[in-house]
XYZ file of C-alpha atoms in Angstrom:
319
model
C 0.000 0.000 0.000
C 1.400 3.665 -1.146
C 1.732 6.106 2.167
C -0.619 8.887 2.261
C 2.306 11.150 2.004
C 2.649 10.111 -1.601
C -0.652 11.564 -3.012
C 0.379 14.593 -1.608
C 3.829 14.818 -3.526
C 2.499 13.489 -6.050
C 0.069 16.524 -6.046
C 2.760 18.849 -5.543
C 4.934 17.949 -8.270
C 1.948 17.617 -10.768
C 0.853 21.122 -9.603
C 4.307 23.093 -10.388
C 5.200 20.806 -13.683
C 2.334 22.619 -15.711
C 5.058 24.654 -17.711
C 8.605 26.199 -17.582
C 7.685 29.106 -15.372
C 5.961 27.050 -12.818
C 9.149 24.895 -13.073
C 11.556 27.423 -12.716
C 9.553 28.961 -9.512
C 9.593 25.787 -7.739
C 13.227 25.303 -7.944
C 13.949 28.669 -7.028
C 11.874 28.720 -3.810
C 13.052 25.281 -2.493
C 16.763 26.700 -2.985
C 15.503 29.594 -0.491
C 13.994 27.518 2.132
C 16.937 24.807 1.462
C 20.452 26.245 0.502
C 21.939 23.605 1.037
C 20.727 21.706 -2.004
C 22.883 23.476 -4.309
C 21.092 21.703 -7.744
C 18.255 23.703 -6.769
C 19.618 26.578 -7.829
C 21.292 25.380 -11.013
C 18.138 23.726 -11.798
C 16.109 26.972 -11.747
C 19.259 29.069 -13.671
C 19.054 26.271 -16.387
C 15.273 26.382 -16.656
C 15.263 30.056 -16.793
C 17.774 29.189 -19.882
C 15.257 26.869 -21.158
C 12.632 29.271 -21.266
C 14.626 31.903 -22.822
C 15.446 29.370 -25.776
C 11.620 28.123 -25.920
C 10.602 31.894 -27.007
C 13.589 32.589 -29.377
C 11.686 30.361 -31.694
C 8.718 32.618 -31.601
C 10.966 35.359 -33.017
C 11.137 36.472 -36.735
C 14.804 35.446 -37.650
C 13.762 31.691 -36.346
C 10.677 32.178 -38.435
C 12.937 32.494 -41.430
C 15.721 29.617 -40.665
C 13.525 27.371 -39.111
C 9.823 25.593 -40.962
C 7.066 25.624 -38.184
C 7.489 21.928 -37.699
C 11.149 22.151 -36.839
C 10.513 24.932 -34.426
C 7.661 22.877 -33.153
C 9.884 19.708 -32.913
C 12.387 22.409 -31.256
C 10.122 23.519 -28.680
C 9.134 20.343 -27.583
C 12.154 18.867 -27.082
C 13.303 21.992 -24.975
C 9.915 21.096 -23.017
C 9.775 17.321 -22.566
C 13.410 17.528 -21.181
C 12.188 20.056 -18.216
C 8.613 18.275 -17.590
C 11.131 14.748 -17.700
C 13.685 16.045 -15.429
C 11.149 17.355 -12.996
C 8.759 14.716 -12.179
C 12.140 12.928 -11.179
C 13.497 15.616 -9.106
C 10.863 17.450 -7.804
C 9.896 14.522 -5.535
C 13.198 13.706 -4.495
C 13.663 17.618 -3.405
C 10.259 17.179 -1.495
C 10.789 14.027 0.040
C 14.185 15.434 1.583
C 12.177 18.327 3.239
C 10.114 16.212 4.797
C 12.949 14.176 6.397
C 13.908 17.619 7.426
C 11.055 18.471 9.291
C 10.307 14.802 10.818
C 14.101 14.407 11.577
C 14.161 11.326 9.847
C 14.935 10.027 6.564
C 12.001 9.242 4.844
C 13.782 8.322 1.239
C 12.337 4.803 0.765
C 9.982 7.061 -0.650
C 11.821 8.141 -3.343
C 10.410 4.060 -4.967
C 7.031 5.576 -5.353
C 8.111 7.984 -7.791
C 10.300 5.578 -9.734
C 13.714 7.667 -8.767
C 16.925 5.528 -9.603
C 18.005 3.678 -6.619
C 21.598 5.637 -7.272
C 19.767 8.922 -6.095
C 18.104 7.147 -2.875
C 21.524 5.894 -1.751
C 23.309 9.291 -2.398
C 20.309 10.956 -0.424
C 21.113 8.673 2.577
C 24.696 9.502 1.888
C 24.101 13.381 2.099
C 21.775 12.854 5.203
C 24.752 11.608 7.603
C 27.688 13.373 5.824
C 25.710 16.828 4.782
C 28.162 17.064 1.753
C 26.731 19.220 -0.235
C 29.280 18.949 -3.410
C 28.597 14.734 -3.761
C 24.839 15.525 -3.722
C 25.310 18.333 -6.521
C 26.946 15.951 -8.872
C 24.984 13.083 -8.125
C 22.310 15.190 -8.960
C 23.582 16.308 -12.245
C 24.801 12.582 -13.694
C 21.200 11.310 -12.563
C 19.282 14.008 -14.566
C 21.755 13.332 -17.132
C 21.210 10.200 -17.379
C 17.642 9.974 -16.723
C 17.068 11.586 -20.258
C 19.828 10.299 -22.082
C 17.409 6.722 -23.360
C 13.943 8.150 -23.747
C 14.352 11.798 -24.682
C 18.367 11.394 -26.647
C 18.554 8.436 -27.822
C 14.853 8.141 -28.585
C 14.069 7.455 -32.146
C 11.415 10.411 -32.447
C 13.705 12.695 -31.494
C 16.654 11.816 -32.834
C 14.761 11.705 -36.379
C 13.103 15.212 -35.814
C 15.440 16.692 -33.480
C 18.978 15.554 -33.150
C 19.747 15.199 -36.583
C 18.784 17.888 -39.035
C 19.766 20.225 -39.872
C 18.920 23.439 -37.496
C 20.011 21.786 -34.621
C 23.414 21.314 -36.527
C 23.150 24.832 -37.073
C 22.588 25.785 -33.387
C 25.876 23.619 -32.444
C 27.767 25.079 -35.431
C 26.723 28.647 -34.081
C 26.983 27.613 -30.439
C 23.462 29.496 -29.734
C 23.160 26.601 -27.460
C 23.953 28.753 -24.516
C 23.462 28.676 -20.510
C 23.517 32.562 -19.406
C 23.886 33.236 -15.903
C 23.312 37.325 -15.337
C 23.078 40.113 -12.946
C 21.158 43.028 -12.227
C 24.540 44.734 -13.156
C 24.077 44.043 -16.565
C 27.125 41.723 -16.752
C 25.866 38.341 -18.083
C 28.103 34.613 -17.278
C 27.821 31.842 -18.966
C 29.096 28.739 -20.961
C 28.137 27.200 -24.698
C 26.618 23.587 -24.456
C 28.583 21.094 -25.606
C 27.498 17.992 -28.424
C 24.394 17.115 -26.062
C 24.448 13.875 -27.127
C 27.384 12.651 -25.363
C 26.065 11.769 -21.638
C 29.866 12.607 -20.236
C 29.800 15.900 -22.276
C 26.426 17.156 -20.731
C 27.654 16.260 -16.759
C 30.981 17.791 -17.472
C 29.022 21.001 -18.635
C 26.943 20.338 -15.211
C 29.648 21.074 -13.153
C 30.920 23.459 -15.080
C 27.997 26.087 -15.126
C 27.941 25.055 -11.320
C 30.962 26.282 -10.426
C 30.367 29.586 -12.008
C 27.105 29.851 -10.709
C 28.794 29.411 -7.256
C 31.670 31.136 -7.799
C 32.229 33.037 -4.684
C 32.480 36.810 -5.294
C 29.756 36.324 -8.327
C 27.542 34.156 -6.146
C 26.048 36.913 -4.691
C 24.734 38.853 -7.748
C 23.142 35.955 -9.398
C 21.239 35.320 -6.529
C 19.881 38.714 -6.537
C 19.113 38.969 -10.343
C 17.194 34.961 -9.633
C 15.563 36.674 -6.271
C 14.449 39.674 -7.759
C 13.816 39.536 -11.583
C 10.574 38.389 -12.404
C 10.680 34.552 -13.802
C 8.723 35.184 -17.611
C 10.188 33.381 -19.794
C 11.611 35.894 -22.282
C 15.102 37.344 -22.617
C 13.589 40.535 -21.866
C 14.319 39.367 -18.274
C 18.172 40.650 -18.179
C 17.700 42.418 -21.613
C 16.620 45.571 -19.084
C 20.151 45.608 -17.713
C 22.637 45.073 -20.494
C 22.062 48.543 -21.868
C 22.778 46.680 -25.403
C 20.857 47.601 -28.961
C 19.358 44.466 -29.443
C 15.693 44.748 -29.859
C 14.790 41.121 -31.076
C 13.753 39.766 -27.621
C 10.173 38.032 -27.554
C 7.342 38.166 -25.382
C 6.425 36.360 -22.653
C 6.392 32.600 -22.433
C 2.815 32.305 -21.810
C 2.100 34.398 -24.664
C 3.772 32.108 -26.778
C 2.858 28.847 -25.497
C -0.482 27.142 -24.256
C 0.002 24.631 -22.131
C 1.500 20.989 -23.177
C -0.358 17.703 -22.145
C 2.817 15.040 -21.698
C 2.448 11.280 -21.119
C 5.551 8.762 -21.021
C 5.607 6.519 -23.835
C 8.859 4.974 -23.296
C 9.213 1.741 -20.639
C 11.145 3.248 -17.794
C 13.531 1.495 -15.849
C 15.873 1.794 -13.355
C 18.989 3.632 -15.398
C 21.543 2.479 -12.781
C 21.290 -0.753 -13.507
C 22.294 -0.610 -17.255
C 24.883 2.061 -16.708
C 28.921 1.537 -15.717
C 29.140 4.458 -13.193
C 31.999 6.083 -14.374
C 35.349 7.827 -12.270
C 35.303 10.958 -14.412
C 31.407 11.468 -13.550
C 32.688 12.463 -10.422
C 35.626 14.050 -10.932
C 36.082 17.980 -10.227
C 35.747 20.336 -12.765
C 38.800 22.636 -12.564
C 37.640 26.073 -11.355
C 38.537 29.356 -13.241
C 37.623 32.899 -12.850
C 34.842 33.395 -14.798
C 34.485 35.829 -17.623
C 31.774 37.738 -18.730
C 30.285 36.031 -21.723
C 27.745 38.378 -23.339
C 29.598 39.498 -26.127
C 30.103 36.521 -27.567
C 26.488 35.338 -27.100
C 25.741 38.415 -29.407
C 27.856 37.636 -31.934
C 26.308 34.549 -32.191
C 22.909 35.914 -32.464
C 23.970 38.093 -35.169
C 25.594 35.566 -36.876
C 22.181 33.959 -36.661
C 20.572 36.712 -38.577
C 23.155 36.016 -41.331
C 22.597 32.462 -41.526
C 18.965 32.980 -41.780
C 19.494 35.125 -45.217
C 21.428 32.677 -47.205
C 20.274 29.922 -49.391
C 19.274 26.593 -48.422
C 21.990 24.825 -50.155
C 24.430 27.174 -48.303
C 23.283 26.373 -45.171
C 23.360 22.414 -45.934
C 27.511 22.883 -46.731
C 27.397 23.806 -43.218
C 26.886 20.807 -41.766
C 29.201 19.243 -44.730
C-alpha cells in the first residue's frame, strides 16, 4: 500500500510541472527555504535558460531559418526535457524536506516515484555526511542520465530533433547557450557542448555550477534569480545590459499554451544498465569566470546572417 504522504507529492509535483515558469519557480523557492541543495539553484538558472530558448523560436529570424514543424519539434524537445527532469526531481527535493522536518529520513519514498536507486543511496549519503558537493553531482549525472534513453537516444527525437539540420546549425553557431546574469548588466555563462554525449552534458553540469557558485559572483546571481521576475523571455536581463538588441520576444505564456505530456517509453531503473563512471565524479577545474555576453551576441547576429542565405548554403554547413 502507497503512504498517504505520496498523493500529496504526487500533487505537488503535478501542480508546479504545468510549464517552464511554474518549473523554474519551484526550484527557485526550495533553494531559499533549502540552501543547502545546491542543484536547486542550477536547476532553476538552467530552466530560466530553457525558457529563454523556448521563445527565441517565436521570433522572426527563427521564423525564417527554421519551418514551423522544426521549431515545433524544437520547442518540444526543450519542453519534454524540463517536464522529464522534474517529475524525477521534484519529488526527491520534497521528500528530503520532509525528512527535514520529521528528523528522519524518509527516502524509501523516493520508490514511489520511480527515482533511480543511485539517487536514494546518495540521499542517505548526504543525510549523515551533509556534503553538499557529492549531492550536486549526483544530482547532475542522474538528470543526465535519466534523459539520455527516452528523450536522446529516442528514435522520435533523434529523427526530428537531433539530426537535421537546425540543430546542426545551433551547435555550429553555439546558440546553445546557458547565461547566468546580474542586475549589473554583466551576463556569465558557458556554450553547451554535443548534447548527445552523456559525459559531455555532466561535465558542462559542473561546469555552469561552479560559475554559478563562484564566490564573489555568487552573490549577484542570486539577486538577479531573487528579484527579476521569472517570464520566460530574454527581456528578463535584456533591461540591464544597456545593449541595442531589440529582437527579444514576449512572454512565455504568450507564446505557449500549455502541453499535455504522457511517457511513452518503458522506464527502468537507469543504474542498472549504466557503468558508473570515475570521471562522472571528478572535479571540474575552477577558473575565474568571464563575462560572456559578447560573444552570445555575436552569435545571435551571426544567426541573422545564416537565416538570409540559401538553403543549399546552409546544408555545406553541416558538410
Amino acid at each position: 500500500m502507497r503512504p498517504l504522504v505520496v498523493y500529496d507529492l504526487e500533487e505537488q509535483t503535478a501542480n508546479f510541472n504545468i510549464d517552464n515558469i511554474a518549473r523554474t519557480h519551484a526550484y527557485w523557492q526550495f533553494y531559499v527555504n533549502h540552501p543547502e541543495i545546491k542543484w536547486s539553484f542550477l536547476a532553476s538558472t538552467v530552466s530560466r535558460n530553457a525558457g529563454w530558448n523556448m521563445t527565441d523560436l517565436t521570433l522572426p529570424v527563427y521564423k525564417t531559418l527554421l519551418s514551423e514543424q522544426d521549431r515545433k519539434a524544437l520547442f518540444l524537445t526543450y519542453e519534454s526535457i524540463n517536464w522529464f527532469i522534474f517529475r524525477d526531481a521534484y519529488p526527491q527535493l520534497l521528500i528530503y524536506e520532509q525528512s527535514k522536518l520529521q528528523g528522519r529520513p524518509l527516502f524509501f519514498l523516493l520508490k514511489y516515484f520511480g527515482v533511480s536507486s543511485f539517487m536514494e543511496q546518495e540521499w542517505y549519503h548526504f543525510y549523515q555526511t551533509k556534503d553538499t558537493e557529492r549531492l550536486l553531482t549526483a544530482q547532475i549525472i542522474n538528470e543526465q542520465q535519466l534523459i539520455q534513453q527516452p528523450i536522446i537516444k529516442n528514435n522520435p527525437y533523434q529523427r526530428k530533433v537531433f539530426k537535421q539540420l537546425p540543430y546542426y546549425i545551433q551547435s555550429i553557431l553555439h546558440l546553445n547557450s546557458i547565461l547566468i546574469p546580474t542586475m549589473q548588466g554583466k551576463v556569465y555563462g558557458l556554450n553547451v557542448p554535443p548534447f548527445q554525449n552523456v559525459t559531455n552534458r555532466i561535465r558542462f553540469g559542473k561546469q555552469v555550477a561552479n560559475i554559478l557558485f563562484y564566490p564573489y559572483l555568487y552573490p549577484l546571481f542570486y539577486d538577479f534569480s531573487d528579484q527579476v521576475d521569472i517570464i520566460g523571455s530574454r527581456k528578463a536581463y535584456e533591461q540591464f545590459t544597456l545593449s541595442n538588441i531589440e529582437t527579444v520576444s514576449e512572454p512565455l505564456r504568450e507564446c505557449y499554451t500549455r502541453i499535455d505530456h504522457s511517457i511513452t517509453y518503458n522506464m527502468s531503473d537507469w543504474v542498472k544498465d549504466t557503468r558508473i563512471k570515475r570521471k562522472w565524479w571528478k572535479e571540474e577545474k575552477k577558473v575565474d569566470p568571464k563575462p560572456f555576453y559578447k560573444q552570445f551576441v555575436h552569435k545571435r547576429q551571426l544567426l541573422a546572417q545564416v537565416a538570409n542565405i540559401s538553403e543549399p548554403q546552409k546544408k555545406h554547413l553541416v558538410n
